[in-house]
Structures are given as C-alpha cells and as structure tokens.
mmCIF file of C-alpha atoms and ligand atoms in Angstrom:
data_model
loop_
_atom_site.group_PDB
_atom_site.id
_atom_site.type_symbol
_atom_site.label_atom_id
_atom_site.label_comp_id
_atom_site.label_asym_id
_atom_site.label_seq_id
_atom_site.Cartn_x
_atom_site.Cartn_y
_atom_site.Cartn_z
ATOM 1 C CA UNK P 1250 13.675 23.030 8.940
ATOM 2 C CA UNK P 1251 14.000 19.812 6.845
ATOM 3 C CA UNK P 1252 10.688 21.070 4.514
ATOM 4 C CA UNK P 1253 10.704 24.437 4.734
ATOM 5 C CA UNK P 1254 8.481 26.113 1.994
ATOM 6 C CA UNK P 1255 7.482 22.456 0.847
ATOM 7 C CA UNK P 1256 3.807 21.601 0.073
ATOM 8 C CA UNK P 1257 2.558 18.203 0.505
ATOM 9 C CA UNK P 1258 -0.261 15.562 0.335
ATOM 10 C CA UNK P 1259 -0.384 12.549 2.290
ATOM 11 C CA UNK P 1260 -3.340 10.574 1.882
ATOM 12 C CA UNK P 1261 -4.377 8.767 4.743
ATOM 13 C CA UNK P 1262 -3.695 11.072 7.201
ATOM 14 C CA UNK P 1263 -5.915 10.892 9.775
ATOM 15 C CA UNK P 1264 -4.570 8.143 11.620
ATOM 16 C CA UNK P 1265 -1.615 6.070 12.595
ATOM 17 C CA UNK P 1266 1.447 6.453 10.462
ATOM 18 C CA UNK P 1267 -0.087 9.385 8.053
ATOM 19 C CA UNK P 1268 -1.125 11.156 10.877
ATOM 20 C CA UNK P 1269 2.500 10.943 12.242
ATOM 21 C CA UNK P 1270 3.575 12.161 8.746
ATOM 22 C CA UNK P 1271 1.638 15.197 8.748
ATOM 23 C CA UNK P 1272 2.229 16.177 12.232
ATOM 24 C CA UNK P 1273 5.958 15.640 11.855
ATOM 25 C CA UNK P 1274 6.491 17.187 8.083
ATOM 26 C CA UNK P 1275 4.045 20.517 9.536
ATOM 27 C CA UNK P 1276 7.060 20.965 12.153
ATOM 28 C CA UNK P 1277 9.692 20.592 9.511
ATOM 29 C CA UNK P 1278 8.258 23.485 7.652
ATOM 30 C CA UNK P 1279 5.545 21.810 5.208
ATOM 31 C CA UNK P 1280 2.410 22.989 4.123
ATOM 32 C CA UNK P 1281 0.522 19.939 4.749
ATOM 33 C CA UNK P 1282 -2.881 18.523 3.300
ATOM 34 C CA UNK P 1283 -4.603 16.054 4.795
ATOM 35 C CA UNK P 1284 -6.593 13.248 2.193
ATOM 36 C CA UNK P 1285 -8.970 10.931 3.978
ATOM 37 C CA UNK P 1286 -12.348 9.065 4.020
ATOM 38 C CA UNK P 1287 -12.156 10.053 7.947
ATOM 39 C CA UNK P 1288 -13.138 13.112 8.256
ATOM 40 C CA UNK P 1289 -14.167 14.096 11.592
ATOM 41 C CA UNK P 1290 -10.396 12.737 12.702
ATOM 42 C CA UNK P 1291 -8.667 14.025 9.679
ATOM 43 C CA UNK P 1292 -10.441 17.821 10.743
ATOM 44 C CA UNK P 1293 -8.946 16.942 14.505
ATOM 45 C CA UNK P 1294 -5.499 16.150 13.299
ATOM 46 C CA UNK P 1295 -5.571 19.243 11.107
ATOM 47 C CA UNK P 1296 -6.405 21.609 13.930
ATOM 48 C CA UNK P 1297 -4.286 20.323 16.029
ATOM 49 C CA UNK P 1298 -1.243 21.268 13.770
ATOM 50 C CA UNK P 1299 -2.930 24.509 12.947
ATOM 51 C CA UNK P 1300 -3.153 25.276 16.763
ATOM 52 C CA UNK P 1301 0.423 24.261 17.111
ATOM 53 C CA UNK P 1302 1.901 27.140 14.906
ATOM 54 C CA UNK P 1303 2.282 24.622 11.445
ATOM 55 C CA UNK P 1304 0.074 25.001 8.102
ATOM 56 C CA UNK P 1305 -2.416 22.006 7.491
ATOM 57 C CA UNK P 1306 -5.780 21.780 5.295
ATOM 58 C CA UNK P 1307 -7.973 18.952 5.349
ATOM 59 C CA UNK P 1308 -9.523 17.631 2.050
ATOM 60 C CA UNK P 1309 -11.596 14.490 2.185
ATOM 61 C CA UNK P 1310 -10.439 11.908 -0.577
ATOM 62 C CA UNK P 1311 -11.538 8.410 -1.407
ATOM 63 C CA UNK P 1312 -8.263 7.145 -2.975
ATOM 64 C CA UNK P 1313 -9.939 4.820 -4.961
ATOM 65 C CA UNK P 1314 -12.133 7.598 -6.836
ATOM 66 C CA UNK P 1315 -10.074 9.003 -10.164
ATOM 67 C CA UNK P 1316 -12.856 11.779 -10.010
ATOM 68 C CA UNK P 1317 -11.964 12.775 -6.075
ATOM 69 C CA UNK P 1318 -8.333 12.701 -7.159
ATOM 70 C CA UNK P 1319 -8.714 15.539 -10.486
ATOM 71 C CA UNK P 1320 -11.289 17.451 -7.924
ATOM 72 C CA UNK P 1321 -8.350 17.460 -4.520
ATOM 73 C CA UNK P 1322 -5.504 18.691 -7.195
ATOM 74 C CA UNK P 1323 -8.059 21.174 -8.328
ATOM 75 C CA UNK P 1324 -8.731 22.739 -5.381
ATOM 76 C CA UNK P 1325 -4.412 22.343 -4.101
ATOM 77 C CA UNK P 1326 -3.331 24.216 -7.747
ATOM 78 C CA UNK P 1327 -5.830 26.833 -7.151
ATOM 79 C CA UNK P 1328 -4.656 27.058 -3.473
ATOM 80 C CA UNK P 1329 -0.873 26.482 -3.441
ATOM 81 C CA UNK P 1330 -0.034 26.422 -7.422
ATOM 82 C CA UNK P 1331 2.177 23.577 -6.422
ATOM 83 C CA UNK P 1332 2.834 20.213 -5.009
ATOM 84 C CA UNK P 1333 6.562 19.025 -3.820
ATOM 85 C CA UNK P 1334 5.551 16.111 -2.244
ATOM 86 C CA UNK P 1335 3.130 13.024 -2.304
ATOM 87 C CA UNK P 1336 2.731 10.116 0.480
ATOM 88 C CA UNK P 1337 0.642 7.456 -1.231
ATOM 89 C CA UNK P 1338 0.134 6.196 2.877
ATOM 90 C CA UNK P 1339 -3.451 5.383 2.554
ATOM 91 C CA UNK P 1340 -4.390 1.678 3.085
ATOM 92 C CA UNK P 1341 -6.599 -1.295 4.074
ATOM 93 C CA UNK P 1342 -5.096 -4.080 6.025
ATOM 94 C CA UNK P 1343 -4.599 -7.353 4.891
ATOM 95 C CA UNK P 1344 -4.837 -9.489 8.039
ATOM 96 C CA UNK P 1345 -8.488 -10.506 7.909
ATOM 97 C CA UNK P 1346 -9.516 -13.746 9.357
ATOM 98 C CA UNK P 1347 -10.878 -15.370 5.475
ATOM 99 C CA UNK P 1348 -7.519 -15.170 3.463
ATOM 100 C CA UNK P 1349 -9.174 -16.797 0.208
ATOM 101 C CA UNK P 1350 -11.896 -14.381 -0.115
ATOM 102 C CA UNK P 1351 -12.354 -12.698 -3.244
ATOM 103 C CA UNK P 1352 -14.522 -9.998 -2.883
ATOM 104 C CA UNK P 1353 -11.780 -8.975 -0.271
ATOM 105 C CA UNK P 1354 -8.706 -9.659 -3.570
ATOM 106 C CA UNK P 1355 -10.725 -7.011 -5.181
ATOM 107 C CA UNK P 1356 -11.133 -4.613 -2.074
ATOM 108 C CA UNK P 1357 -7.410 -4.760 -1.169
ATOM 109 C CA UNK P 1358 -6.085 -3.893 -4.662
ATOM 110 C CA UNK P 1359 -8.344 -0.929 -5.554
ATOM 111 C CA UNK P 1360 -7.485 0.469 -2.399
ATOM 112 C CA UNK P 1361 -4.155 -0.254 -1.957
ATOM 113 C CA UNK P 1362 -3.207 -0.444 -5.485
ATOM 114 C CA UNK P 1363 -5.240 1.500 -7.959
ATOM 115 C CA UNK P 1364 -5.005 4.262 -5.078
ATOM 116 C CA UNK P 1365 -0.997 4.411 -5.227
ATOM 117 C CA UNK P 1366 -1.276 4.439 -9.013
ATOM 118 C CA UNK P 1367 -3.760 7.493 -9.260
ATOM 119 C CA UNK P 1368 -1.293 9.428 -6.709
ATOM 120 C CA UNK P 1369 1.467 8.749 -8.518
ATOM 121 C CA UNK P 1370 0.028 9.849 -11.757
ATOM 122 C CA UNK P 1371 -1.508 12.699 -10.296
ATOM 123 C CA UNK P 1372 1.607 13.670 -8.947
ATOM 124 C CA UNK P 1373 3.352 13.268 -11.110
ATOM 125 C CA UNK P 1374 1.245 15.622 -13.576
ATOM 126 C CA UNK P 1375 1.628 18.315 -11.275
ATOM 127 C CA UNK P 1376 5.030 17.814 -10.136
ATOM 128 C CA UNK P 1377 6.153 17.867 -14.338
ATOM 129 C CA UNK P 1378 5.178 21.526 -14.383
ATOM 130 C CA UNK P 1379 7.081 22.736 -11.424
ATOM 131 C CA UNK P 1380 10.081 21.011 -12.096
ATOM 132 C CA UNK P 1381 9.880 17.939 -10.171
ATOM 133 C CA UNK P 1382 9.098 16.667 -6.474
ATOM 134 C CA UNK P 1383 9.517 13.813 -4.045
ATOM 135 C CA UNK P 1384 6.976 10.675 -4.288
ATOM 136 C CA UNK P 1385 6.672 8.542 -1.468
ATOM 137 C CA UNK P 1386 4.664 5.248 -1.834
ATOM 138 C CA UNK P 1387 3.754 3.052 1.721
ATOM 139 C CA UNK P 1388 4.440 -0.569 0.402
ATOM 140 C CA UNK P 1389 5.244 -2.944 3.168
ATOM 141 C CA UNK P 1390 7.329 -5.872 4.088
ATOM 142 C CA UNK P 1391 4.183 -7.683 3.102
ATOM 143 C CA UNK P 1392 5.885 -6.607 -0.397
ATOM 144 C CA UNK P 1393 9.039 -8.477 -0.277
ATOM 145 C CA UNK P 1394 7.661 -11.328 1.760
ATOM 146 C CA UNK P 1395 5.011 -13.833 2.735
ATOM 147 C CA UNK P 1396 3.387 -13.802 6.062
ATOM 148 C CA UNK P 1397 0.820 -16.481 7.362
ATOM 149 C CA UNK P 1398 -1.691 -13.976 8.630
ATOM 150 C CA UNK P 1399 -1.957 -12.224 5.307
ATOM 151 C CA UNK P 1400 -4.089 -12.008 2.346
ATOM 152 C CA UNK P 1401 -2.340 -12.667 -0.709
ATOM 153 C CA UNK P 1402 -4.214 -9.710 -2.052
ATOM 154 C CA UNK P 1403 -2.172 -7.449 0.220
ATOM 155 C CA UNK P 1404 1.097 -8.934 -0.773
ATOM 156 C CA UNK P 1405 0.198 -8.559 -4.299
ATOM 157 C CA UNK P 1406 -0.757 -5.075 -3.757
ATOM 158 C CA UNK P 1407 2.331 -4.017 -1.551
ATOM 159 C CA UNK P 1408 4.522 -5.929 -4.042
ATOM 160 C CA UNK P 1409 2.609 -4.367 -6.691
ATOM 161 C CA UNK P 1410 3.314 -0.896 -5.071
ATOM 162 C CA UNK P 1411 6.990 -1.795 -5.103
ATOM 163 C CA UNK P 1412 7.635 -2.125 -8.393
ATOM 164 C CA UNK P 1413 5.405 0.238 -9.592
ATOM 165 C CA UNK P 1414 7.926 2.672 -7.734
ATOM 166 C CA UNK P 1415 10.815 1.783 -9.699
ATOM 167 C CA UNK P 1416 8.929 1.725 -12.867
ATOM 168 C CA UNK P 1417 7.742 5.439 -12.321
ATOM 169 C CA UNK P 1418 11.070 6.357 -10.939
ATOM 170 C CA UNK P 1419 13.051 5.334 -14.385
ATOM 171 C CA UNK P 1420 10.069 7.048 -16.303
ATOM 172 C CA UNK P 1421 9.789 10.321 -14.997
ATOM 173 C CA UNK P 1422 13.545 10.331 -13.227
ATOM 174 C CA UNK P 1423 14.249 13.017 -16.244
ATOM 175 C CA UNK P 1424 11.433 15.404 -15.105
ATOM 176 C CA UNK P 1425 13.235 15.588 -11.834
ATOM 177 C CA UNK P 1426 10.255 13.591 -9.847
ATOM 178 C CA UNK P 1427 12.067 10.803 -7.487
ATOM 179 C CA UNK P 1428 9.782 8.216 -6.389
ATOM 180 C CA UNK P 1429 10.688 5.985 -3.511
ATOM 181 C CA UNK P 1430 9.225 3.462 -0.618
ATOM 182 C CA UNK P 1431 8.597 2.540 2.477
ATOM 183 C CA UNK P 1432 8.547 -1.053 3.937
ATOM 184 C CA UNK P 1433 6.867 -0.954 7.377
ATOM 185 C CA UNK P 1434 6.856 -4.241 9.134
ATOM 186 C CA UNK P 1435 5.408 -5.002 12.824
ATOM 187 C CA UNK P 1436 3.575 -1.296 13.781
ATOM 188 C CA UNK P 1437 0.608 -0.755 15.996
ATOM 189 C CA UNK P 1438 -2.427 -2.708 14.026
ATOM 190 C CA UNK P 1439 -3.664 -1.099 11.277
ATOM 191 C CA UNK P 1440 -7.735 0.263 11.983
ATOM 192 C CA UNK P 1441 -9.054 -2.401 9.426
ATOM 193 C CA UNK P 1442 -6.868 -4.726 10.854
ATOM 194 C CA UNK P 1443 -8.392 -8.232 12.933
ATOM 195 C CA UNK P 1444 -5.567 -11.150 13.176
ATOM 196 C CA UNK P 1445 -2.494 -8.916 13.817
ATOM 197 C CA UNK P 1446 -4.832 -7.159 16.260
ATOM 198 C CA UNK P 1447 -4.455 -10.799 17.875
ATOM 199 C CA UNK P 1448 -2.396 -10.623 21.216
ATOM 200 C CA UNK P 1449 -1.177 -14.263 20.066
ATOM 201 C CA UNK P 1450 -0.457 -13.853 16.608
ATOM 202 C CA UNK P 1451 0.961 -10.782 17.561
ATOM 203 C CA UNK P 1452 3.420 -12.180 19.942
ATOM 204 C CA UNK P 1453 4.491 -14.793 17.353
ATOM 205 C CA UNK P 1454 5.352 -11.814 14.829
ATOM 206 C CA UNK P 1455 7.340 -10.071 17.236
ATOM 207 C CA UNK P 1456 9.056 -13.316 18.793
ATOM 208 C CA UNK P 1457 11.251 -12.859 14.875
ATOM 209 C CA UNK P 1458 11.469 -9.362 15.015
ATOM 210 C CA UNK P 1459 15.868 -8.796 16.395
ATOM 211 C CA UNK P 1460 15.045 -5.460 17.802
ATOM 212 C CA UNK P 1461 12.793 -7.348 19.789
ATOM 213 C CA UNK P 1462 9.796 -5.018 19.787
ATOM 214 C CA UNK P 1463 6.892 -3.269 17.570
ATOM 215 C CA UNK P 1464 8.097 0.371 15.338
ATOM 216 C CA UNK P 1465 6.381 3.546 16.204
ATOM 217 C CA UNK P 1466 4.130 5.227 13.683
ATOM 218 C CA UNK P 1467 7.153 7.907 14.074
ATOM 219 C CA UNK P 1468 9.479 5.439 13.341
ATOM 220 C CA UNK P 1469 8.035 5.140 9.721
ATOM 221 C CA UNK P 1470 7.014 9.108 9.684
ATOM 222 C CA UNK P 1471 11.197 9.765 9.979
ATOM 223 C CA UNK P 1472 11.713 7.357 6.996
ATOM 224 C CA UNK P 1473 9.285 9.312 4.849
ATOM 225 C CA UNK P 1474 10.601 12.253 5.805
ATOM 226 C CA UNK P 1475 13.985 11.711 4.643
ATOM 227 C CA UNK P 1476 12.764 10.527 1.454
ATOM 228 C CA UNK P 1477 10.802 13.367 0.991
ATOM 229 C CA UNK P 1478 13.519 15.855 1.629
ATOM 230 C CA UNK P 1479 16.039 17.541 -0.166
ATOM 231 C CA UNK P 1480 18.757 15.111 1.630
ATOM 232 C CA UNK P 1481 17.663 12.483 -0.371
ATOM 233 C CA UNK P 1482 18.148 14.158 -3.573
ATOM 234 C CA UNK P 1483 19.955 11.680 -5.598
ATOM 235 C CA UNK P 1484 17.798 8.599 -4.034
ATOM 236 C CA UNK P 1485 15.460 7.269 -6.705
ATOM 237 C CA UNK P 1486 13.549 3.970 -7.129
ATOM 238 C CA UNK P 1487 15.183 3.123 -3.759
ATOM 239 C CA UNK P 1488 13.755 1.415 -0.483
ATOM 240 C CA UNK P 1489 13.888 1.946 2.874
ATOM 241 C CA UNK P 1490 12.632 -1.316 5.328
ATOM 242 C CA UNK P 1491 11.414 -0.100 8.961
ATOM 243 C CA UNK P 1492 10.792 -3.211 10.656
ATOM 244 C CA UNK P 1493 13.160 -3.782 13.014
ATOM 245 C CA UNK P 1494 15.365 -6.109 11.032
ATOM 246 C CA UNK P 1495 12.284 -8.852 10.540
ATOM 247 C CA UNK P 1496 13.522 -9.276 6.897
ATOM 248 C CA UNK P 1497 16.718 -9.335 7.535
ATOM 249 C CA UNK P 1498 16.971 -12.745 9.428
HETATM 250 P P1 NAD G 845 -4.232 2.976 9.691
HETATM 251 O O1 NAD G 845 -5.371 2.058 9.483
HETATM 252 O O2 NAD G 845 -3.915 3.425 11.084
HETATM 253 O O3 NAD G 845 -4.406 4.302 8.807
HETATM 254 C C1 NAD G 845 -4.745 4.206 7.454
HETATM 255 C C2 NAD G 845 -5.431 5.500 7.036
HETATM 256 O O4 NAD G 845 -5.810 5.374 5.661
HETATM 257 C C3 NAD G 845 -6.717 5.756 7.852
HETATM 258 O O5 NAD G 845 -6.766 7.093 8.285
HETATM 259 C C4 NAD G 845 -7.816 5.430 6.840
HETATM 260 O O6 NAD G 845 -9.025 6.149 7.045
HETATM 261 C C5 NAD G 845 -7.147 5.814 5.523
HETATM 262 N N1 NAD G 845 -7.797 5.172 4.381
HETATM 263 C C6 NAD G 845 -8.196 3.878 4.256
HETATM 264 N N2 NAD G 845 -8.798 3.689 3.079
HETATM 265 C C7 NAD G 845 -8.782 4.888 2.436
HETATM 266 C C8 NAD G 845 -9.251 5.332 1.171
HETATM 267 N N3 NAD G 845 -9.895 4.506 0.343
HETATM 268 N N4 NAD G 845 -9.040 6.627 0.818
HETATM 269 C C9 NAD G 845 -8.404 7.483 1.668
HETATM 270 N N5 NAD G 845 -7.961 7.118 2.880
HETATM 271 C C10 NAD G 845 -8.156 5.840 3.258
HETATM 272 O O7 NAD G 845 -2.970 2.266 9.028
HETATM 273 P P2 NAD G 845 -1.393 2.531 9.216
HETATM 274 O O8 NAD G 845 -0.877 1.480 10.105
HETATM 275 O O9 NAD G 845 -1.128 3.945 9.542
HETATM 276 O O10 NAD G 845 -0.898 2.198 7.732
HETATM 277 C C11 NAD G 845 -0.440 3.195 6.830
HETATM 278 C C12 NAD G 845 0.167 2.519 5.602
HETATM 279 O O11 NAD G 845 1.253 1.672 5.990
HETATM 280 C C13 NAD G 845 -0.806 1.614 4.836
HETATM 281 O O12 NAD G 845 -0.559 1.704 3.455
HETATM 282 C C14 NAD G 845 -0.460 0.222 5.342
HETATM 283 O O13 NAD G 845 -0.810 -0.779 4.407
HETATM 284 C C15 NAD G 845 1.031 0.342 5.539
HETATM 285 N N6 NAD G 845 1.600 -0.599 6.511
HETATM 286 C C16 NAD G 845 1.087 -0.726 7.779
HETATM 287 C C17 NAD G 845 1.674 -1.614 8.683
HETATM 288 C C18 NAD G 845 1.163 -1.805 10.097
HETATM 289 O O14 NAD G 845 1.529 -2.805 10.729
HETATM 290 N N7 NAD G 845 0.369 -0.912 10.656
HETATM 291 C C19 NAD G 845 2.787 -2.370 8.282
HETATM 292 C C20 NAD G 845 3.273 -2.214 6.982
HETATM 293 C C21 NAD G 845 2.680 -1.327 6.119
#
C-alpha cells in the first residue's frame, strides 16, 4: 500500500475532491482524519471508510479559526503522536454571480488563503519534530490563470496558495517537510459554487478543455496521492495541473 502506516489530515473532507482523498489514501494504508465545517457528511464519509476495513476520525475544523487549528493538532498528537501528511483541500468557490464584491474579496481569502497558511504552519510544527512529512496545498488553475467567471479574489487566493508553496518548500526543505500543489481545472462544481454550476457557462469551459471533458474528483485524489507518498520523495515546491490540458493550449 502506497501509505501504509501514514497519518494524515485533509481538511475539507467531507465532500467532492477531499472526500475522494480520504477514501482513496484510507485504502492505501493511511490513518485518515477528516477536518470540516460539515459535519453530519464528514461523520458519513468517516464511517463509511471505517465500515470498509480503513482507519478514519472525524474532527470538525473551521479552517479559518487559528484557535480550531492548535485545538485539532491537540487532540491528533495526543491520539497519533504524529502527522505525515497535510491536504490544505478545503475551499470556497470563486464563481459567484457579483465578481466586484468586496465583502466576498475578504470571504475568499480567509478561507482559501489564511486557511492554507495556518495548515501549513501547523504542519509544519508538527512535522519538524518527527522528521519531516508531505504538504499538499489545493491551488487551482484559477492560480496560474484568469477566467471570466471568476472572482479575482479566488485567483489571488489560488495564486497566493501557489507561491506560498514554494516559499515554505525552500524554508523548511532542510527539516525534511516537502510541500507541493495541486492545480485542478474543470471538476464537478464546487458546493458554494453558482456560475460554473451554469449548464452554459459550463459548456463554454469545457468547449477549451483538449481532453474534451470534466476531471473526476479521483482524478485530483490520484495527484495528491502521489505527492503525498514516498514516490515523490525528491519532489519539492513542484506542481502538478489536473485539468485536462486547459492550460496548456
Ligand atoms: P467542494 O465544495 O465539493 O468541497 C469543499 C469542502 O471544503 C466541503 O466539504 C466544505 O464543507 C469544506 N469547507 C469549506 N469551507 C471550509 C472551512 N472554512 N473550513 C473547513 N472546511 C471547509 O469543493 P471541491 O470541488 O472538492 O474543491 C476542493 C478544493 O479544490 C478547493 O480548494 C477548491 O478551491 C479547489 N478546486 C476546485 C475546482 C472545481 O472545479 N471543483 C477546481 C480547481 C480547484
């Protein structure tokens, strides 16, 4: 098994591509928690893997919350007295329909943002007294590009996420912590998502997409894995785009 005798914390796990994570990394071996705000689906998806034979806890996190954050690696050090990897996966969409509203600038980069940063420091004060571990941070091609259905706040963020990857992989590269991401491009819609949710905008999004068709939450759950493997043991501060070759044309 890929992550045998692993632990690891994926935050947003109780849906689409972090629920894909956690039931893929359980079969690979991993002792799995589950962070969310959802928690009666985040309980489902973590008895589900528990009836299936694998190892999952649920903890509810708000990845916004620095105080949720020091009480969740609490409770995993007194549990598991160690954390391999981290999926910063949690995340609010970007395609809402008022792309100049501020209050929403402000929603999209505490969320999407400040969250990655807490999990990455968190992680990475955890990971320093074990020797190292494997960081995995969901940017987006919404990082590397613009899009007309996005908020800029979600580019920012995503790009924001992007570089703060490489910055934390050249810092702590010497405690043996890598830190890569993930670029997802056209997926099923996020939940907080309303224009790519549009069958029309939709279509025009995946009309410049070569392989011709949407990813898989599994598609993006195979990337992460690798990354969070030993196989990718001399990958840091590296990227891996899932979209289908959308940024490639
Ligand atoms: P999703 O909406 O299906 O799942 C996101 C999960 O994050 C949900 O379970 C939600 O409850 C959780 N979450 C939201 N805010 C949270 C918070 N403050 N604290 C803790 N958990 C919170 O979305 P998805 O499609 O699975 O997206 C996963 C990641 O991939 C996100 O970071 C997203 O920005 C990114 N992404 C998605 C797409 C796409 O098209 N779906 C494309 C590129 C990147």
């Amino acid at each position: 098994m890929r992550l045998a005798s692993k632990v690891a914390l994926i935050t947003g796990a109780a849906h689409g591509m972090g629920e894909a994570m956690a039931r893929l990394f359980a079969r690979e071996g991993a002792k799995v928690i589950l962070a969310d705000i959802l928690e009666a689906e985040g309980r489902q998806v973590t008895a589900a893997i528990n009836g299936a034979g694998g190892h999952a806890l649920y903890l509810s996190l708000d990845v916004q919350d620095e105080a949720q954050w020091v009480a969740v690696m609490g409770e995993i050090q007194q549990r598991y007295g160690r954390l391999d990897i981290v999926v910063n996966n949690a995340g609010i969409s970007g395609a809402v329909p008022d792309r100049l509203d501020v209050a929403y600038f402000d929603k999209l980069t505490a969320v999407n943002l400040r969250g990655t940063f807490l999990g990455v420091k968190y992680a990475i004060e955890s990971m320093k007294k074990t020797g190292g571990g494997s960081i995995v941070n969901f940017s987006s091609i919404s990082g590397l590009i613009g899009q007309e259905f996005v908020h800029m706040g979600y580019n920012a963020a995503k790009a924001g996420i992007h570089v703060l990857t490489k910055s934390a992989a050249v810092q702590f590269g010497r405690d043996g912590i890598r830190v890569n991401s993930v670029h997802p491009g056209m997926m099923p819609p996020m939940r907080t998502s309303v224009t790519a949710a549009d069958p029309a905008v939709r279509a025009r999004a995946l009309a410049a997409v070569p392989l011709g068709r949407a990813g898989t939450a599994e598609e993006a759950a195979y990337a992460a894995l690798f990354l969070a493997s030993d196989e990718a043991s001399y990958i840091t501060g590296a990227e891996i785009i899932v979209d289908g070759g959308y940024t490639a044309a």
